[in-house]
PDB file of C-alpha atoms in Angstrom:
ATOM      1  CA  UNK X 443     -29.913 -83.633  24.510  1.00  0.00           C
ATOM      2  CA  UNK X 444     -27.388 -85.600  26.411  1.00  0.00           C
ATOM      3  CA  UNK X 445     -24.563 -83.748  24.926  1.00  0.00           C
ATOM      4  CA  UNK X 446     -26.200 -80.253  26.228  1.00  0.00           C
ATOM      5  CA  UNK X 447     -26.681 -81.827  29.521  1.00  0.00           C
ATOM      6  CA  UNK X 448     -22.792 -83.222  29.610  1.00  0.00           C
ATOM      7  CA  UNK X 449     -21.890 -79.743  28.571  1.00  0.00           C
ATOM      8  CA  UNK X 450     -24.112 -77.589  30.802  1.00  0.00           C
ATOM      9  CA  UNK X 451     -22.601 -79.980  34.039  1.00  0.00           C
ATOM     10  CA  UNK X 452     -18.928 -79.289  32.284  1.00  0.00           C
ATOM     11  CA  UNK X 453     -19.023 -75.932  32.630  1.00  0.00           C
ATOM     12  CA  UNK X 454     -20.533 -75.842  36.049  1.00  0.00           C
ATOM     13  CA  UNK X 455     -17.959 -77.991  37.487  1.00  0.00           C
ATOM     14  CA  UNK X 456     -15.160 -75.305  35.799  1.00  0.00           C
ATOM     15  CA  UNK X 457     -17.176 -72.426  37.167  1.00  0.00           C
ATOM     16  CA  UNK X 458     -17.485 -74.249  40.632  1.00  0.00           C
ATOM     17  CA  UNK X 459     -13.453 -75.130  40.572  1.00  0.00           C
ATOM     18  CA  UNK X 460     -12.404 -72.533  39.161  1.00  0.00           C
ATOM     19  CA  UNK X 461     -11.802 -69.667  42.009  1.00  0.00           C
ATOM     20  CA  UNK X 462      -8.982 -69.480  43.810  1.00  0.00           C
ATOM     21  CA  UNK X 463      -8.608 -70.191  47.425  1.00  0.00           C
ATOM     22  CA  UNK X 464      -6.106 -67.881  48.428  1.00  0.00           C
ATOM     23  CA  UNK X 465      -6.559 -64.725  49.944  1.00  0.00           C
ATOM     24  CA  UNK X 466      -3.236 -63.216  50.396  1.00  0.00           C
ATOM     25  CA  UNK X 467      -3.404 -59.780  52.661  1.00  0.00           C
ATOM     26  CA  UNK X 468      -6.661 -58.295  53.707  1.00  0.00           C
ATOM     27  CA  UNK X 469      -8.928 -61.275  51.979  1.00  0.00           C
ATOM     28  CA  UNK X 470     -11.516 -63.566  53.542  1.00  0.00           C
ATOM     29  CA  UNK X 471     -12.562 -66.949  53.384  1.00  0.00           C
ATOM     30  CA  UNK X 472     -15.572 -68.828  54.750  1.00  0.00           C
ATOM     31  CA  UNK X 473     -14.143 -70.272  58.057  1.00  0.00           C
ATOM     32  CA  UNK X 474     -10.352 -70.967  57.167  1.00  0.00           C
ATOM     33  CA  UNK X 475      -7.646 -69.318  58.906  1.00  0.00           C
ATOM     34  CA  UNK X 476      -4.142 -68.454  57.816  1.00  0.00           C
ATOM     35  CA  UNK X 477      -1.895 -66.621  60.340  1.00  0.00           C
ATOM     36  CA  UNK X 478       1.063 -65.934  59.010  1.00  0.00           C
ATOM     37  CA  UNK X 479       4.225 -67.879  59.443  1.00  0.00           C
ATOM     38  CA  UNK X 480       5.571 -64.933  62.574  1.00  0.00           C
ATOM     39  CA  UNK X 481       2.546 -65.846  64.510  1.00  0.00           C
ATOM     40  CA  UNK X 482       2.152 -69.331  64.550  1.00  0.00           C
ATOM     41  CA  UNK X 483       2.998 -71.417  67.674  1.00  0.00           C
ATOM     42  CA  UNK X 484       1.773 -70.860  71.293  1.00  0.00           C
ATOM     43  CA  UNK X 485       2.364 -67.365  73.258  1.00  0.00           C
ATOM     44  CA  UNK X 486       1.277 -67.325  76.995  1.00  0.00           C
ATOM     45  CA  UNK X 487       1.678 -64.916  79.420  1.00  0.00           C
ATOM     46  CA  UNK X 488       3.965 -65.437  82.315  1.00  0.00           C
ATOM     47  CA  UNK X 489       2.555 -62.901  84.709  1.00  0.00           C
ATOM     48  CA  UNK X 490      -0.480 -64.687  84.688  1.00  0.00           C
ATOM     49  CA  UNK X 491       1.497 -68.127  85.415  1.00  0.00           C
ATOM     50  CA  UNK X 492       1.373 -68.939  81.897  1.00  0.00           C
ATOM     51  CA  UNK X 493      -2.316 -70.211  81.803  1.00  0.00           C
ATOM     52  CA  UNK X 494      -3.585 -67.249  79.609  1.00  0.00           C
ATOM     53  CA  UNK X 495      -2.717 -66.906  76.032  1.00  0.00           C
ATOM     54  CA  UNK X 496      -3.077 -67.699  72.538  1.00  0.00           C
ATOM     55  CA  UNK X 497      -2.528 -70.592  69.839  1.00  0.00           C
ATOM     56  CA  UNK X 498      -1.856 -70.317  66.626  1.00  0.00           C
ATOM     57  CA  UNK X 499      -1.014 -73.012  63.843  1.00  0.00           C
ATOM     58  CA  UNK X 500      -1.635 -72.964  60.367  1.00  0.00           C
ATOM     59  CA  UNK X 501      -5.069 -73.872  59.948  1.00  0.00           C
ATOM     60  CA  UNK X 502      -6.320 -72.469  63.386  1.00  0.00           C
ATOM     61  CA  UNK X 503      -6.435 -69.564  66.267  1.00  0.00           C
ATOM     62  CA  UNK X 504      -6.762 -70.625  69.693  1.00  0.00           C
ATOM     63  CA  UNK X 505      -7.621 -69.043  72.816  1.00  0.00           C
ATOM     64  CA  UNK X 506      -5.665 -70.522  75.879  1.00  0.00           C
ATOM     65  CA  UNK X 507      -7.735 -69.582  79.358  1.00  0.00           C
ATOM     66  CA  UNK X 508      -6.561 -71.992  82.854  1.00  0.00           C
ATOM     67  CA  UNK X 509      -7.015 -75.169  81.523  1.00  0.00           C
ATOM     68  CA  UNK X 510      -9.293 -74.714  78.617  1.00  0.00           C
ATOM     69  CA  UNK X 511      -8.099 -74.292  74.959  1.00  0.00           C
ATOM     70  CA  UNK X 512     -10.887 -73.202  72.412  1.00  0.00           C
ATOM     71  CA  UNK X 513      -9.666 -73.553  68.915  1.00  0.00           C
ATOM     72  CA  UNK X 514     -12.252 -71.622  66.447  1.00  0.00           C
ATOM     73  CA  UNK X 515     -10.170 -73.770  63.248  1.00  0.00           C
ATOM     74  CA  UNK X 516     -11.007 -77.205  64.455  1.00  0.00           C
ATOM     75  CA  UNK X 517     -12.693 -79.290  66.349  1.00  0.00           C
ATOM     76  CA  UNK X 518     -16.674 -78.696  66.551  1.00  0.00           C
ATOM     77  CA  UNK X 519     -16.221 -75.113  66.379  1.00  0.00           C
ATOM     78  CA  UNK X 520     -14.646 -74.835  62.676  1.00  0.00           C
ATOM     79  CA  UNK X 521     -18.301 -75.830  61.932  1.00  0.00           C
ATOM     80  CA  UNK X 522     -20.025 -72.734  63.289  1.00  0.00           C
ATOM     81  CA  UNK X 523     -17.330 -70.431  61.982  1.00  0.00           C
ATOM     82  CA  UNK X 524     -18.299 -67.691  59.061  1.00  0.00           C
ATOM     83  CA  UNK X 525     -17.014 -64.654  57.324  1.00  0.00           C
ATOM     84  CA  UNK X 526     -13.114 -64.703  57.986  1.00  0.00           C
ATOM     85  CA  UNK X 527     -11.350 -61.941  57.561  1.00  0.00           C
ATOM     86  CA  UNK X 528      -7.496 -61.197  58.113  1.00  0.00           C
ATOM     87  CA  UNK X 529      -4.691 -58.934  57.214  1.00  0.00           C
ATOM     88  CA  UNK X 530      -1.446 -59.165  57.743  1.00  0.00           C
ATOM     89  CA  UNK X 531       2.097 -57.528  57.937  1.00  0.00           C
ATOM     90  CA  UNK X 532       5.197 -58.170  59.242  1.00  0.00           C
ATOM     91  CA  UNK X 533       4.473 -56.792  62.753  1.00  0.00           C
ATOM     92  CA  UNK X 534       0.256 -57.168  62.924  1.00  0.00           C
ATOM     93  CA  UNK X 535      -1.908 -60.233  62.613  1.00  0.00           C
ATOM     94  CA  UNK X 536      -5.564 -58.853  62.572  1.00  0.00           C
ATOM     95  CA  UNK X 537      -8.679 -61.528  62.191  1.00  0.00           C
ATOM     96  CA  UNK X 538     -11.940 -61.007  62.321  1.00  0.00           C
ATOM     97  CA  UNK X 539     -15.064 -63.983  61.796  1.00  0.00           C
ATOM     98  CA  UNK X 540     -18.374 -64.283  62.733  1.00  0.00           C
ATOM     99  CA  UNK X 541     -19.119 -67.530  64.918  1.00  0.00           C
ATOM    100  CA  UNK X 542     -22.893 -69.168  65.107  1.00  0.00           C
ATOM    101  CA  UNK X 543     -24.022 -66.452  62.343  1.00  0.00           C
ATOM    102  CA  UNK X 544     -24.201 -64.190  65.316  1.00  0.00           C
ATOM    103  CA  UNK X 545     -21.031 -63.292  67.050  1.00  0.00           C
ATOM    104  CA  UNK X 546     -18.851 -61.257  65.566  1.00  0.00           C
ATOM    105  CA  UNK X 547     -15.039 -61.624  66.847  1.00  0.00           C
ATOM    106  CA  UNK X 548     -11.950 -59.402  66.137  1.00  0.00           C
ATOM    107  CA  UNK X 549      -8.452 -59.791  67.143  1.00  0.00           C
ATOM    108  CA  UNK X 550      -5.637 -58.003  66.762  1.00  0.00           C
ATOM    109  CA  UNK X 551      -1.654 -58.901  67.922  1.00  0.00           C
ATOM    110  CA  UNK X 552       1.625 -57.069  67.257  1.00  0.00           C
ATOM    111  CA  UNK X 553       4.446 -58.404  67.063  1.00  0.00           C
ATOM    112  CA  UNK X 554       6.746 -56.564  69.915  1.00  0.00           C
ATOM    113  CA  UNK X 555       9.909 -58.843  69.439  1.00  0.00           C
ATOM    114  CA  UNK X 556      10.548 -62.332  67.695  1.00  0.00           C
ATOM    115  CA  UNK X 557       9.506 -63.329  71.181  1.00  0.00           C
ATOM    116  CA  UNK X 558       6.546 -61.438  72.321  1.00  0.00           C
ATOM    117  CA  UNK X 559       3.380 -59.983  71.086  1.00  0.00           C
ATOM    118  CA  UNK X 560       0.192 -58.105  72.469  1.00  0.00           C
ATOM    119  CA  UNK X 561      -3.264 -58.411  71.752  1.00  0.00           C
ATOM    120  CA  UNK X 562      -6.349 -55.448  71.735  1.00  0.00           C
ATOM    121  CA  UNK X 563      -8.260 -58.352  74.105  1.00  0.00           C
ATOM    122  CA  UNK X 564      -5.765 -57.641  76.916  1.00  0.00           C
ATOM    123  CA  UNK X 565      -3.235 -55.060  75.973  1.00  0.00           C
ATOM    124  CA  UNK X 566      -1.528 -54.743  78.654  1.00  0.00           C
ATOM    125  CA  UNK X 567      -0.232 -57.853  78.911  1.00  0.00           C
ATOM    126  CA  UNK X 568       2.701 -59.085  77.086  1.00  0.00           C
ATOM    127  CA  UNK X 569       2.746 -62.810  75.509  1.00  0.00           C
ATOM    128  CA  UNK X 570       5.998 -65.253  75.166  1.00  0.00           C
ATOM    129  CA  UNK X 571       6.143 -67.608  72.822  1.00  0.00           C
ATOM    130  CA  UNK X 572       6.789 -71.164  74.029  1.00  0.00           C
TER     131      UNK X 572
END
């Protein structure tokens, strides 16, 4: 009996282990993020004195507004974050996650230059990176 029971626990653990975390283009995960390399750093825009933009590192997306940062990644928010979704390509960064079970948020930025993307929130405004 002990021997089923060791067994029955083995294979659960493998099952449990077993899947891969990595999503590569167009997967999704269960509140992890993974912009791709192009993205990651901070972009503001200047027109706006450089107090509205966007965060991105390799764990996390944040939304720069005045003096407030929200990260979704980390902090108390990574908690409350569901359903991720991204794609990716050399020029676009699109995301997609639900937050509270409730909210449903979609972003998407192109890349313009090495130096400056856009975003569907605010398209007409042009973001530097830092």
């Amino acid at each position: 009996m002990k021997k089923t029971i060791l067994l029955l626990v083995a294979i659960f653990a493998m099952v449990a282990c077993g899947k891969s975390d990595d999503k590569g283009d167009g997967g999704s995960s269960s509140g992890k993020f993974n912009p791709p390399n192009w993205i990651q750093g901070k972009w503001l825009n200047k027109s706006a004195g450089g107090n509205i933009g966007y965060e991105f590192a390799k764990n996390d997306i944040c939304i720069i507004a005045n003096a407030t940062t929200l990260c979704y990644g980390s902090g108390v928010n990574a908690d409350f974050i569901t359903n991720v979704k991204e794609e990716s390509t050399d020029k676009v960064y699109k995301v997609s996650f639900t937050v509270s079970g409730t909210t449903m948020k979609s972003y998407e930025f192109t890349k313009v230059s090495d130096k400056t993307i856009t975003s569907n929130e605010q398209p007409n405004m042009i973001f530097t990176k830092e």
